[in-house]
GROMACS .gro file of C-alpha atoms in nm:
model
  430
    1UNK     CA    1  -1.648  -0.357   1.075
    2UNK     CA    2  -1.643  -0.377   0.681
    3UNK     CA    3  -1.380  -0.638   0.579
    4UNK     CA    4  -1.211  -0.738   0.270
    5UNK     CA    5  -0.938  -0.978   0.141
    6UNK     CA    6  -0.605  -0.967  -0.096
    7UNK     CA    7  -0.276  -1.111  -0.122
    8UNK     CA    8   0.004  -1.371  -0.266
    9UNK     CA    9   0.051  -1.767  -0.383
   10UNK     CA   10   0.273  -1.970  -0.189
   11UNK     CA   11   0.409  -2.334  -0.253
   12UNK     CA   12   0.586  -2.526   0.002
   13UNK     CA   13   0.842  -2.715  -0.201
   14UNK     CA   14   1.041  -2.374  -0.264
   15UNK     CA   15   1.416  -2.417  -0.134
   16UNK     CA   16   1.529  -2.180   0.170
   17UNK     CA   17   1.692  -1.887   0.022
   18UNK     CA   18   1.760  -1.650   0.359
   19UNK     CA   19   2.059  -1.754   0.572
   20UNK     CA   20   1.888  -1.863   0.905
   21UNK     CA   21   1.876  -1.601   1.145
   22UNK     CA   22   2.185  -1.654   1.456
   23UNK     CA   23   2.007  -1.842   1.771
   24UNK     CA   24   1.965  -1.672   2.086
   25UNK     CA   25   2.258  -1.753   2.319
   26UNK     CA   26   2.211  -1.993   2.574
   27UNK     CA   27   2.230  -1.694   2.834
   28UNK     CA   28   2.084  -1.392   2.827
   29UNK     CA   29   1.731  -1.264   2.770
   30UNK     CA   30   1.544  -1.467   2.440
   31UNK     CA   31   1.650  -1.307   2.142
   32UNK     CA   32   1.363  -1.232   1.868
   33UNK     CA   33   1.429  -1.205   1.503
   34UNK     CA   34   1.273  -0.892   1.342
   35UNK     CA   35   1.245  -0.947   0.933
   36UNK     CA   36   1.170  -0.587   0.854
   37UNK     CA   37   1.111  -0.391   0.499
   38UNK     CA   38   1.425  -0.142   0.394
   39UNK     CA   39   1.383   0.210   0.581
   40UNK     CA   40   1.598   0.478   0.704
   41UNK     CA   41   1.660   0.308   1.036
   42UNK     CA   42   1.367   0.363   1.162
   43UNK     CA   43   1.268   0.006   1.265
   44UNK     CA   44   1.557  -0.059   1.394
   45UNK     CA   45   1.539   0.228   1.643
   46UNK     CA   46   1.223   0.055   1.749
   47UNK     CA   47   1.366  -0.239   1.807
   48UNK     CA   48   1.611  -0.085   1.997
   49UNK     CA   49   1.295   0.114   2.223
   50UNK     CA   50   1.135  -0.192   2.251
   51UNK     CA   51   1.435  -0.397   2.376
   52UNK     CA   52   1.488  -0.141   2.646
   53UNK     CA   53   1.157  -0.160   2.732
   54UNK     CA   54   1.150  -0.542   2.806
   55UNK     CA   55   1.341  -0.486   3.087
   56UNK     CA   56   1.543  -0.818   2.983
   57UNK     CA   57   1.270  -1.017   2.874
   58UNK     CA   58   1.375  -1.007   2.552
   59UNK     CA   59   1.599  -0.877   2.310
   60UNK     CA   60   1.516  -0.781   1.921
   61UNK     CA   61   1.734  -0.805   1.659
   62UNK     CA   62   1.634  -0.664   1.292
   63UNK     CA   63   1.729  -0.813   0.946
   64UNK     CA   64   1.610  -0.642   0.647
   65UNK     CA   65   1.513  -0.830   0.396
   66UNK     CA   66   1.524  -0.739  -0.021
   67UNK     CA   67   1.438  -0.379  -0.133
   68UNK     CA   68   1.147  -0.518  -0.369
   69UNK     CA   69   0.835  -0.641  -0.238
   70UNK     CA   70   0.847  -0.944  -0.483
   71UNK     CA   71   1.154  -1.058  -0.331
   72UNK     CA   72   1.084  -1.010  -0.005
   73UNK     CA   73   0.769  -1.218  -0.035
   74UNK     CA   74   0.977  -1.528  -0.233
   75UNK     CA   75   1.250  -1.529   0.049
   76UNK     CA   76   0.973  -1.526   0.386
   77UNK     CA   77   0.761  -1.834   0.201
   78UNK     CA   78   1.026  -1.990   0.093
   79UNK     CA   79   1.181  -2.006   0.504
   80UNK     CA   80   0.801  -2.031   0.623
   81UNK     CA   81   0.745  -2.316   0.422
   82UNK     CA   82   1.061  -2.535   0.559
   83UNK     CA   83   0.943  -2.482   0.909
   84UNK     CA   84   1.189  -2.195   0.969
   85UNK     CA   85   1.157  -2.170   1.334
   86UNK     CA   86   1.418  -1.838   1.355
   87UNK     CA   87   1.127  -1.661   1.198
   88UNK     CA   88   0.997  -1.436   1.556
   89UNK     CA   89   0.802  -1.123   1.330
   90UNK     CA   90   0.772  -0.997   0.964
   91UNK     CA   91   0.709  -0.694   0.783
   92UNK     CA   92   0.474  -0.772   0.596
   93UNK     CA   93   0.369  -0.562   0.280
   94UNK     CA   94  -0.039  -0.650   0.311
   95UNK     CA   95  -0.056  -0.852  -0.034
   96UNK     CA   96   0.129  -1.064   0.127
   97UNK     CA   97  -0.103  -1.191   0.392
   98UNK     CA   98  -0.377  -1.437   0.259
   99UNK     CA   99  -0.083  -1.647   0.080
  100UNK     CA  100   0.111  -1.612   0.420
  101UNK     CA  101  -0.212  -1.686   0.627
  102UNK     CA  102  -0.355  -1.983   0.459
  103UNK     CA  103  -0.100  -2.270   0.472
  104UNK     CA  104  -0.073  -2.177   0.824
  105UNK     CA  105   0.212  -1.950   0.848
  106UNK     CA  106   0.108  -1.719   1.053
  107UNK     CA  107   0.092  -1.772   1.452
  108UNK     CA  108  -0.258  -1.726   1.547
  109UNK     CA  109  -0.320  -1.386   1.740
  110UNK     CA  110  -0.459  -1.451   2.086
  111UNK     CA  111  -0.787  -1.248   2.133
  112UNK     CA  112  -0.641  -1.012   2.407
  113UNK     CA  113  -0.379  -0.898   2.173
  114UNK     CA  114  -0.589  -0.857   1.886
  115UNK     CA  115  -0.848  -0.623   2.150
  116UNK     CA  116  -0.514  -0.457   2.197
  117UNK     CA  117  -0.359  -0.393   1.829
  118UNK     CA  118  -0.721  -0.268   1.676
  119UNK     CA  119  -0.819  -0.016   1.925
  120UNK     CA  120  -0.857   0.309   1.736
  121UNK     CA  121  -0.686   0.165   1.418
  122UNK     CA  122  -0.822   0.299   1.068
  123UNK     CA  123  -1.017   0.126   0.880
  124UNK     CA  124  -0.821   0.053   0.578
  125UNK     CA  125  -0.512  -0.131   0.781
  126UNK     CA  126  -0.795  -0.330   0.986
  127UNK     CA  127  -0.928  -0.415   0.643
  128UNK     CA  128  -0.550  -0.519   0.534
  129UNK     CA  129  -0.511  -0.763   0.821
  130UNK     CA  130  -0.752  -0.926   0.789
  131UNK     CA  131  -0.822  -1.267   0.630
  132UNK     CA  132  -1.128  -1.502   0.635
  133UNK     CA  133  -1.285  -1.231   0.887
  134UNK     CA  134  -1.011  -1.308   1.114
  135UNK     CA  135  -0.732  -1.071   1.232
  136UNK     CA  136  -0.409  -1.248   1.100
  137UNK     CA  137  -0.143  -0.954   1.124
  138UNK     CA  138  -0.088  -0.686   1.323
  139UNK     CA  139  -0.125  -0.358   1.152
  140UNK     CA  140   0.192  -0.070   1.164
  141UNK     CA  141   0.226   0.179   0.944
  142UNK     CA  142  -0.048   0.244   0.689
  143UNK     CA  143  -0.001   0.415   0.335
  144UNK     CA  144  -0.222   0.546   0.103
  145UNK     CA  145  -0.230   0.796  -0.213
  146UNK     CA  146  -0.367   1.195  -0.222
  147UNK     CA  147  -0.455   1.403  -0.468
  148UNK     CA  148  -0.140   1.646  -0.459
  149UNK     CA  149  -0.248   1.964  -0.659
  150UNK     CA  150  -0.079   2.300  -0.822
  151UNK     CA  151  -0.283   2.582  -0.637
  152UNK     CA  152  -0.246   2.835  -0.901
  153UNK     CA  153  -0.341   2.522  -1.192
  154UNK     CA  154  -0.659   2.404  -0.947
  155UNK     CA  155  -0.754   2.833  -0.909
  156UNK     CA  156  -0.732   2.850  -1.287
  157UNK     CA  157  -0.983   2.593  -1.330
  158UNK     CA  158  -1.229   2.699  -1.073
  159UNK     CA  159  -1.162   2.392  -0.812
  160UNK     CA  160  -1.073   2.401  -0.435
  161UNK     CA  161  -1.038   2.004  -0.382
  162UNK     CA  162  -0.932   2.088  -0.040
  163UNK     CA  163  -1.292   2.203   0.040
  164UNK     CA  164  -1.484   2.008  -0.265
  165UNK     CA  165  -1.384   1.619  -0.377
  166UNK     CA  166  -1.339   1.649  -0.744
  167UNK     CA  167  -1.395   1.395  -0.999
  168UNK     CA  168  -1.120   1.205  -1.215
  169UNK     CA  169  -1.278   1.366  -1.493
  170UNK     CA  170  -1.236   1.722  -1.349
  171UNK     CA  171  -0.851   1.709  -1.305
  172UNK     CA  172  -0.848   1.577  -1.676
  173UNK     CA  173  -1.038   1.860  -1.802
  174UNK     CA  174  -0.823   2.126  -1.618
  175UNK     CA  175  -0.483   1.981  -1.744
  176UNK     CA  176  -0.631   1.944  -2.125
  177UNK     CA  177  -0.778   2.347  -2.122
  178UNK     CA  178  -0.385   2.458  -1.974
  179UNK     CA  179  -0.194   2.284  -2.112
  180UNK     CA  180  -0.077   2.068  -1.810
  181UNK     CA  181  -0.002   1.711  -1.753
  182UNK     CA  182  -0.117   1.461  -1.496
  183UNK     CA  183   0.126   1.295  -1.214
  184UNK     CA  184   0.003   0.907  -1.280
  185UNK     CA  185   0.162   0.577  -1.221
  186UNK     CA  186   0.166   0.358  -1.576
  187UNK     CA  187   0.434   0.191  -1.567
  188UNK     CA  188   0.406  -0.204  -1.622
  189UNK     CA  189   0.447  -0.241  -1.234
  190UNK     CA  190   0.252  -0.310  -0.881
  191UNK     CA  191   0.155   0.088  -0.892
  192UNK     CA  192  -0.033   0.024  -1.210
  193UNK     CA  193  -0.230  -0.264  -1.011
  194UNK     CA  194  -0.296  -0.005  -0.733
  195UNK     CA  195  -0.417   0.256  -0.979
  196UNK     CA  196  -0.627  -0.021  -1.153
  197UNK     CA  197  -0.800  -0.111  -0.840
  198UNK     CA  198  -0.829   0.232  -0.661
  199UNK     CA  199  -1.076   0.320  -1.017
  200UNK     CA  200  -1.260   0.024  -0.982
  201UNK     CA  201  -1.326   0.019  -0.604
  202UNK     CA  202  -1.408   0.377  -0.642
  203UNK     CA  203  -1.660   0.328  -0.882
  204UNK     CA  204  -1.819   0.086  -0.696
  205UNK     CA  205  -1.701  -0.228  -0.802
  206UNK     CA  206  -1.432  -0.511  -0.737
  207UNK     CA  207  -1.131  -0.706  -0.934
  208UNK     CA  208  -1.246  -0.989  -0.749
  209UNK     CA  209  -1.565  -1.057  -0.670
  210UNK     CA  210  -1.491  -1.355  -0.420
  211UNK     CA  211  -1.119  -1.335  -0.353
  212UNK     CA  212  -1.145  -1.647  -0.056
  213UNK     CA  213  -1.227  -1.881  -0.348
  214UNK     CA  214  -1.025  -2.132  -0.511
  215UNK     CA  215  -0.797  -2.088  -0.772
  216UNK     CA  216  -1.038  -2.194  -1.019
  217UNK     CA  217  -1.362  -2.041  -0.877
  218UNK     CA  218  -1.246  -1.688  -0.880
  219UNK     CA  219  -1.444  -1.491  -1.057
  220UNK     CA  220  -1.296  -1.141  -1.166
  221UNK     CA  221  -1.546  -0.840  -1.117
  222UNK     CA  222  -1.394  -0.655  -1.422
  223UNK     CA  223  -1.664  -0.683  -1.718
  224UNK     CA  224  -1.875  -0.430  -1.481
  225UNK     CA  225  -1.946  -0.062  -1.520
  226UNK     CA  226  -1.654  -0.012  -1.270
  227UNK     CA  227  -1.454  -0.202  -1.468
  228UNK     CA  228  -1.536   0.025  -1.767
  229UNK     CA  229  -1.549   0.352  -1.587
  230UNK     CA  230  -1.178   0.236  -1.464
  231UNK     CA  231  -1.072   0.160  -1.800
  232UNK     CA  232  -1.202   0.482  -1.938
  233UNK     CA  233  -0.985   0.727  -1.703
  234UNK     CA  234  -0.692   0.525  -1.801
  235UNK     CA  235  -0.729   0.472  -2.192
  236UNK     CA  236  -0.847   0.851  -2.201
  237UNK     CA  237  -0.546   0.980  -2.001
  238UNK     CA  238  -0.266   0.765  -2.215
  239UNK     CA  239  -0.459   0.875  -2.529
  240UNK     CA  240  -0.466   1.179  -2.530
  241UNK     CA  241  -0.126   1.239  -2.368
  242UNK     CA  242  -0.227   1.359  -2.031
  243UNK     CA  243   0.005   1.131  -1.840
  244UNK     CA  244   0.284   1.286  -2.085
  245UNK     CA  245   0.515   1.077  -2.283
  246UNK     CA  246   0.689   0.880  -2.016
  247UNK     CA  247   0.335   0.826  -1.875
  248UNK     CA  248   0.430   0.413  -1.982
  249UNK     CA  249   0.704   0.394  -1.754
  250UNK     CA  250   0.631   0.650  -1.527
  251UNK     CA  251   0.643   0.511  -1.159
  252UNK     CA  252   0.612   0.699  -0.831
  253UNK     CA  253   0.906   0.905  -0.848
  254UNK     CA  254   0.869   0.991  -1.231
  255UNK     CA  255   0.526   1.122  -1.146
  256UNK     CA  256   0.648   1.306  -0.870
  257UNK     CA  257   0.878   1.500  -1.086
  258UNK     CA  258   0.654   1.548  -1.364
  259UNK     CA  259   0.450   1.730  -1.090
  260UNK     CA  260   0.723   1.913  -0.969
  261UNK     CA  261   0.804   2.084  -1.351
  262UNK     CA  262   0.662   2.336  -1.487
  263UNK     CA  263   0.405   2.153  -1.670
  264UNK     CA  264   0.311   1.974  -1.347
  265UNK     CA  265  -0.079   1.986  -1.250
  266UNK     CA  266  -0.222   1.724  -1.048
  267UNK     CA  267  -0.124   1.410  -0.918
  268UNK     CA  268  -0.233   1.109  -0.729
  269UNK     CA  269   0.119   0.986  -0.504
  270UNK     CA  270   0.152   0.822  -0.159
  271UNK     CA  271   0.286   1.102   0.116
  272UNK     CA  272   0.646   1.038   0.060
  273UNK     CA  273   0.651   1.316  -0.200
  274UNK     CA  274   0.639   1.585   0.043
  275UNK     CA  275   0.934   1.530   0.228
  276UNK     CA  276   1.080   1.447  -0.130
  277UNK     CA  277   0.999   1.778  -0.223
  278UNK     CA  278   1.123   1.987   0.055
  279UNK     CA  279   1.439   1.765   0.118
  280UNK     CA  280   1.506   1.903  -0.299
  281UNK     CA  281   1.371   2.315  -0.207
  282UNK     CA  282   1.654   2.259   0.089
  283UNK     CA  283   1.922   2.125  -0.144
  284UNK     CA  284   1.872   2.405  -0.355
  285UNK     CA  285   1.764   2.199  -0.668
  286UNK     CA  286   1.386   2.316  -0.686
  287UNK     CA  287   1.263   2.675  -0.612
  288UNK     CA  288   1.084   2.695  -0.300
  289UNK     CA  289   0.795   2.857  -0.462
  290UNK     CA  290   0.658   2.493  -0.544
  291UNK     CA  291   0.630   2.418  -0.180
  292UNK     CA  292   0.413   2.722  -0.170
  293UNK     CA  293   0.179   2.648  -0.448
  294UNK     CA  294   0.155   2.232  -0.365
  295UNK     CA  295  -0.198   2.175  -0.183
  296UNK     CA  296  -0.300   1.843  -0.107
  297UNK     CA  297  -0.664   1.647  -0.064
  298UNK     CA  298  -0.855   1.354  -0.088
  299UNK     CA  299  -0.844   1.055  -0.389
  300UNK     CA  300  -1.032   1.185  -0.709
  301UNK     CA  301  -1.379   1.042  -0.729
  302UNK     CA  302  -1.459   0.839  -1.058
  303UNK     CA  303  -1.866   0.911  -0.983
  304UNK     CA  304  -1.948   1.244  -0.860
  305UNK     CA  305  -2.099   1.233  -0.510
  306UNK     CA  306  -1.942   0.881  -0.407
  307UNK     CA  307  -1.673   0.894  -0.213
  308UNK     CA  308  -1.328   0.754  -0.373
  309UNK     CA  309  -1.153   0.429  -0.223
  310UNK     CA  310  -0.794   0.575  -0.247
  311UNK     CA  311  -0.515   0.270  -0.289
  312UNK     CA  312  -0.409   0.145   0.077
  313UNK     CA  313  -0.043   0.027   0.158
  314UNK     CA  314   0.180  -0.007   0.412
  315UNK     CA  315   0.312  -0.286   0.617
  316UNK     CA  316   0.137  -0.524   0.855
  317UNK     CA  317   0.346  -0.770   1.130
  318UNK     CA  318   0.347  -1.110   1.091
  319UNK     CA  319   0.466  -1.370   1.370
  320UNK     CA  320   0.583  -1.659   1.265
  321UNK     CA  321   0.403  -2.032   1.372
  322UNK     CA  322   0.720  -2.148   1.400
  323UNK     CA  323   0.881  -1.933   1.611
  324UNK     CA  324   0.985  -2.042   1.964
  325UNK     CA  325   0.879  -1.774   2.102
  326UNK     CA  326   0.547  -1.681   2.020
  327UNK     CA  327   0.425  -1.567   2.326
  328UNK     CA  328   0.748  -1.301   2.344
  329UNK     CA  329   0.689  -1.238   1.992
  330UNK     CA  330   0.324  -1.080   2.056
  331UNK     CA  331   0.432  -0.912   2.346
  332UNK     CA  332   0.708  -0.731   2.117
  333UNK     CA  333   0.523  -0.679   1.865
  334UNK     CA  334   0.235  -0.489   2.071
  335UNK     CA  335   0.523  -0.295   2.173
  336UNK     CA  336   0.650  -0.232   1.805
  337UNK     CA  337   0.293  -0.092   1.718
  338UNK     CA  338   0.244   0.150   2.020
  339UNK     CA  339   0.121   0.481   1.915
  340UNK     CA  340   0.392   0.708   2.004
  341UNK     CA  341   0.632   0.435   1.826
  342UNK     CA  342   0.384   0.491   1.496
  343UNK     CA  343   0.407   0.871   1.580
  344UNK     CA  344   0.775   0.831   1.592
  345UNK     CA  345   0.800   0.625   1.285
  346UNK     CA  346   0.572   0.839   1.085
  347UNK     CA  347   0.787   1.210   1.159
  348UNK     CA  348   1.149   1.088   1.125
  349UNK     CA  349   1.098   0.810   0.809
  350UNK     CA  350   0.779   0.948   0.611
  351UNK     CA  351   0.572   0.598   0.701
  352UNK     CA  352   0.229   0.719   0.787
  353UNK     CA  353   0.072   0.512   1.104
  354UNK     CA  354  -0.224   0.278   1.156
  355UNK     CA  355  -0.297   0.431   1.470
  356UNK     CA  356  -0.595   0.710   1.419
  357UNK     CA  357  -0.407   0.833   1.759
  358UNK     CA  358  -0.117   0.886   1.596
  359UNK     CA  359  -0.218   1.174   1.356
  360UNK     CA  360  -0.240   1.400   1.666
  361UNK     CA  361   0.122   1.406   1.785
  362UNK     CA  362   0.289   1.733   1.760
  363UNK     CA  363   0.608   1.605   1.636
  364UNK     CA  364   0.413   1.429   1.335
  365UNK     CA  365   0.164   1.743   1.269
  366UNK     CA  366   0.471   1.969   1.212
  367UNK     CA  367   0.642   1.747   0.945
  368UNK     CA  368   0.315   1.639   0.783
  369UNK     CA  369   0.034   1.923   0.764
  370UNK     CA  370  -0.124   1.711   0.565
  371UNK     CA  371  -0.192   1.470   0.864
  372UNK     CA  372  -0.567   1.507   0.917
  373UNK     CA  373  -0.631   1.421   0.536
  374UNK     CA  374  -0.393   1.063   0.558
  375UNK     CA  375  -0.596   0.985   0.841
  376UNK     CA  376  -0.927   1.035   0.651
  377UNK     CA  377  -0.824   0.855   0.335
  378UNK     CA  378  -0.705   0.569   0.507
  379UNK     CA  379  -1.052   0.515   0.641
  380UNK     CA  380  -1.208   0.491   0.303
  381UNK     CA  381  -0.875   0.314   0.126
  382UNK     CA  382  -0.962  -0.020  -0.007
  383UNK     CA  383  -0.679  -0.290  -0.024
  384UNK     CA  384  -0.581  -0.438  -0.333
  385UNK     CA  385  -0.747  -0.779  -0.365
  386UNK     CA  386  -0.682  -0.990  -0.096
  387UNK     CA  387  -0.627  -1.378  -0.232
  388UNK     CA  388  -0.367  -1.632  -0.226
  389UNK     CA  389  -0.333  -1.599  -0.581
  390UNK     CA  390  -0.227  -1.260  -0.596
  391UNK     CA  391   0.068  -1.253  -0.773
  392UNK     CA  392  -0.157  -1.389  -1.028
  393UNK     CA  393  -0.414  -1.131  -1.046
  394UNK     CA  394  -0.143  -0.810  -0.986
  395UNK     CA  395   0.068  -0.933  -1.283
  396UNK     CA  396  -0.218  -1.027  -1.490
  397UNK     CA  397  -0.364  -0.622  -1.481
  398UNK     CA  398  -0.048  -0.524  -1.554
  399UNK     CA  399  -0.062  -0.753  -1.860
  400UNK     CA  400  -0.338  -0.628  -2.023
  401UNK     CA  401  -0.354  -0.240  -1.883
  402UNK     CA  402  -0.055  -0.195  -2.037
  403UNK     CA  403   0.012   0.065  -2.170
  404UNK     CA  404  -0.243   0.288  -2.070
  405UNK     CA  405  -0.299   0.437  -2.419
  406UNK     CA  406  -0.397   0.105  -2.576
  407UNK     CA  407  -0.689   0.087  -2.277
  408UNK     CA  408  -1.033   0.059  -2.383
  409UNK     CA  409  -1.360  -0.002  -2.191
  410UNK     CA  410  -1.495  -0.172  -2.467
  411UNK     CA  411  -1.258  -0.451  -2.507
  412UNK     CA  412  -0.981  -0.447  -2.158
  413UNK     CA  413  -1.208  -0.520  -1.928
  414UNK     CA  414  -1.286  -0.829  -2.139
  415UNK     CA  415  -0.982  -0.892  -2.245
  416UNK     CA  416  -0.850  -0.913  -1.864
  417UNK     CA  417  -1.086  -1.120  -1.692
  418UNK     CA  418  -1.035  -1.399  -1.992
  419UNK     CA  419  -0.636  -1.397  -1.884
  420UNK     CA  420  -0.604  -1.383  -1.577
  421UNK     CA  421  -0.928  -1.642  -1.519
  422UNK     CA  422  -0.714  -1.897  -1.820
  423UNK     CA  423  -0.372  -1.826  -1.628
  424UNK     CA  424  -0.623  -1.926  -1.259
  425UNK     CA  425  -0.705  -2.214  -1.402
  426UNK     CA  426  -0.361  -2.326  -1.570
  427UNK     CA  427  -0.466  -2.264  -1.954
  428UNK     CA  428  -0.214  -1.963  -1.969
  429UNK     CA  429   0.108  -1.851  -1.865
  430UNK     CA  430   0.212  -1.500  -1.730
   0.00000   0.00000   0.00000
């Protein structure tokens, strides 16, 4: 199975910031401490499934941890790396992982369970669990961006990208000829780092060409035709005004309602913006005419022909070394990731599953018609790069992409791999 890297820096010295978790009682069934991601309940509800399940093995408990992903990923090292033995499972966003994995953080996952947690997975979250070729987190929910589309703007141009891929520089031409404006993410944030390396994986290339390295052995894959072609889409769209004026601070949401106004055209967003959008048609605050002309398909290709590798998200469990209860942990955490759990998780709280099996549940084909074509891009997503040094690498793209208008294939590229390679290697601060 193809598999890549990416991920986050951890040191060890790093005080404990979390309160510890309460200890299981000294009767009663073992209780395991669930550090999940902010939702609308819906991990907690399968904690809940999961608990009734055990039959008084065990007993989960949830704690959810900081709404930003930096923050969640200071507060886990800093508790993995004094030994915190409350630690039983994490949510894990999948940057995350190699920083996690490395010092040892991570419980190993016995054979039988990995046989058990892959079967039928998509590619993409097998690809975002994995680490040194070895399965080091168990993958949940799985994310990843569409093209989300205007009918009538798509008509007017002569596309159907629900029956034909089209090409970055398609949806560019059709919103310059009407008058339209694309749904991107430039903002000096992570999303810009996913757009960033969605371009250049889709073009054939990688930000890191050897992302197990060392610090200072990485070697960034940016100074590359990929690396061009990616800087070319951007600097073109902030240039000539494509991404609109906002299109420097424009994050998910922004782009979402850029695409919901009457300018809106295309737009490349993760799923969440179609229950966004009918949740507003039902409140009355957008006509429900938009529902009607959104369509939906795969990633735009960068090179005509080859297919796109759309970003990849989601969240991943960890299990903590530390934990007393490793063997409970796995077992509840195999649990956790059961397909009709994923199903479950997917229809009532938007989070799209890691199980292919998933896609096919009624309940999640009713609130998602755009199931069949999550499930296809998450078998050609690519992860973001998957190193220890992440942090690193993400905020050193957002450095010097930013702001898309002052992007240039001639000299970012360039100008990229020298930072983030000097900040690698200690010569530079971010």
């Amino acid at each position: 199975m193809r598999r890549r890297t990416r991920g986050l820096a951890v040191t060890a010295t790093i005080a404990l910031a979390l309160p510890l978790a309460a200890c299981a009682s000294e009767q009663g069934p073992p209780v395991l401490s669930w550090y999940t991601n902010p939702d609308a309940g819906g991990q907690a509800e399968i904690a809940q499934r999961c608990t009734e399940a055990a039959g008084g093995a065990y007993r989960i408990e949830t704690s959810v941890l900081p709404r930003d992903a930096a923050s969640q990923r200071e507060q886990l090292a800093r508790r993995l790396a004094a030994r915190d033995a409350s630690i039983d499972i994490m949510s894990l966003d999948p940057p995350f992982i190699p920083e996690l994995a490395e010092p040892g953080f991570l419980a190993p996952i016995p054979p039988e369970v990995a046989a058990a947690v892959t079967e039928d997975v998509v590619q993409g979250a097998l690809d975002g669990a994995t680490w040194k070729d070895e399965l080091v987190a168990i993958p949940f929910w799985a994310n990843t961006q569409l093209l989300w589309y205007r009918k009538s703007v798509a008509k007017e141009a002569g596309l159907d990208p629900a029956k034909t891929p089209v090409t970055w520089q398609q949806v560019m031409d059709a919103a310059r000829e009407q008058d339209k404006l694309l749904g991107v993410q430039g903002a000096k944030a992570e999303s810009l780092t996913v757009w960033v390396n969605a371009l250049v994986e889709s073009a054939g290339g990688h930000v890191l060409e050897n992302p197990e390295a060392p610090a200072d052995e990485l070697t960034l894959g940016l100074e590359s035709d990929a690396g061009k072609a990616a800087a070319e889409i951007i600097g073109t769209i902030g240039r000539d005004g494509l991404g609109g004026p906002g299109l420097p601070t424009a994050d998910e949401n922004a782009s979402m309602a850029l695409f919901q106004s009457d300018r809106g055209s295309f737009m490349v967003n993760w799923p969440f913006v179609w229950s966004a959008t009918n949740a507003a048609v039902e409140d009355g605050t957008l006509g429900s005419e938009l529902v009607d002309d959104i369509g939906w398909a795969l990633y735009p290709q960068v090179t005509e022909g080859e297919d796109a590798r759309p970003p990849y998200g989601g969240i991943n469990l960890g299990v903590g070394a530390f934990s007393a209860h490793t063997d409970l942990a796995f077992e509840a955490a195999q649990c956790i990731v059961a397909p009709e759990n994923q199903a479950y998780y997917f229809a009532t709280n938007g989070n799209p599953p890691a199980s292919a099996k998933a896609y096919d549940d009624p309940e999640v084909r009713k609130a998602f018609p755009m199931a069949d074509v999550i499930r296809e891009s998450l078998e050609q997503a690519a992860p973001r790069p998957q190193t220890p040094y992440y942090n690193e690498v993400s905020v050193g793209l957002q450095e010097t992409w930013h702001s898309p208008a002052d992007v240039d294939p001639a000299t970012t590229p360039q100008r990229s791999s020298d930072f983030i390679t000097a900040v690698l290697r200690g010569e530079a601060l971010l």
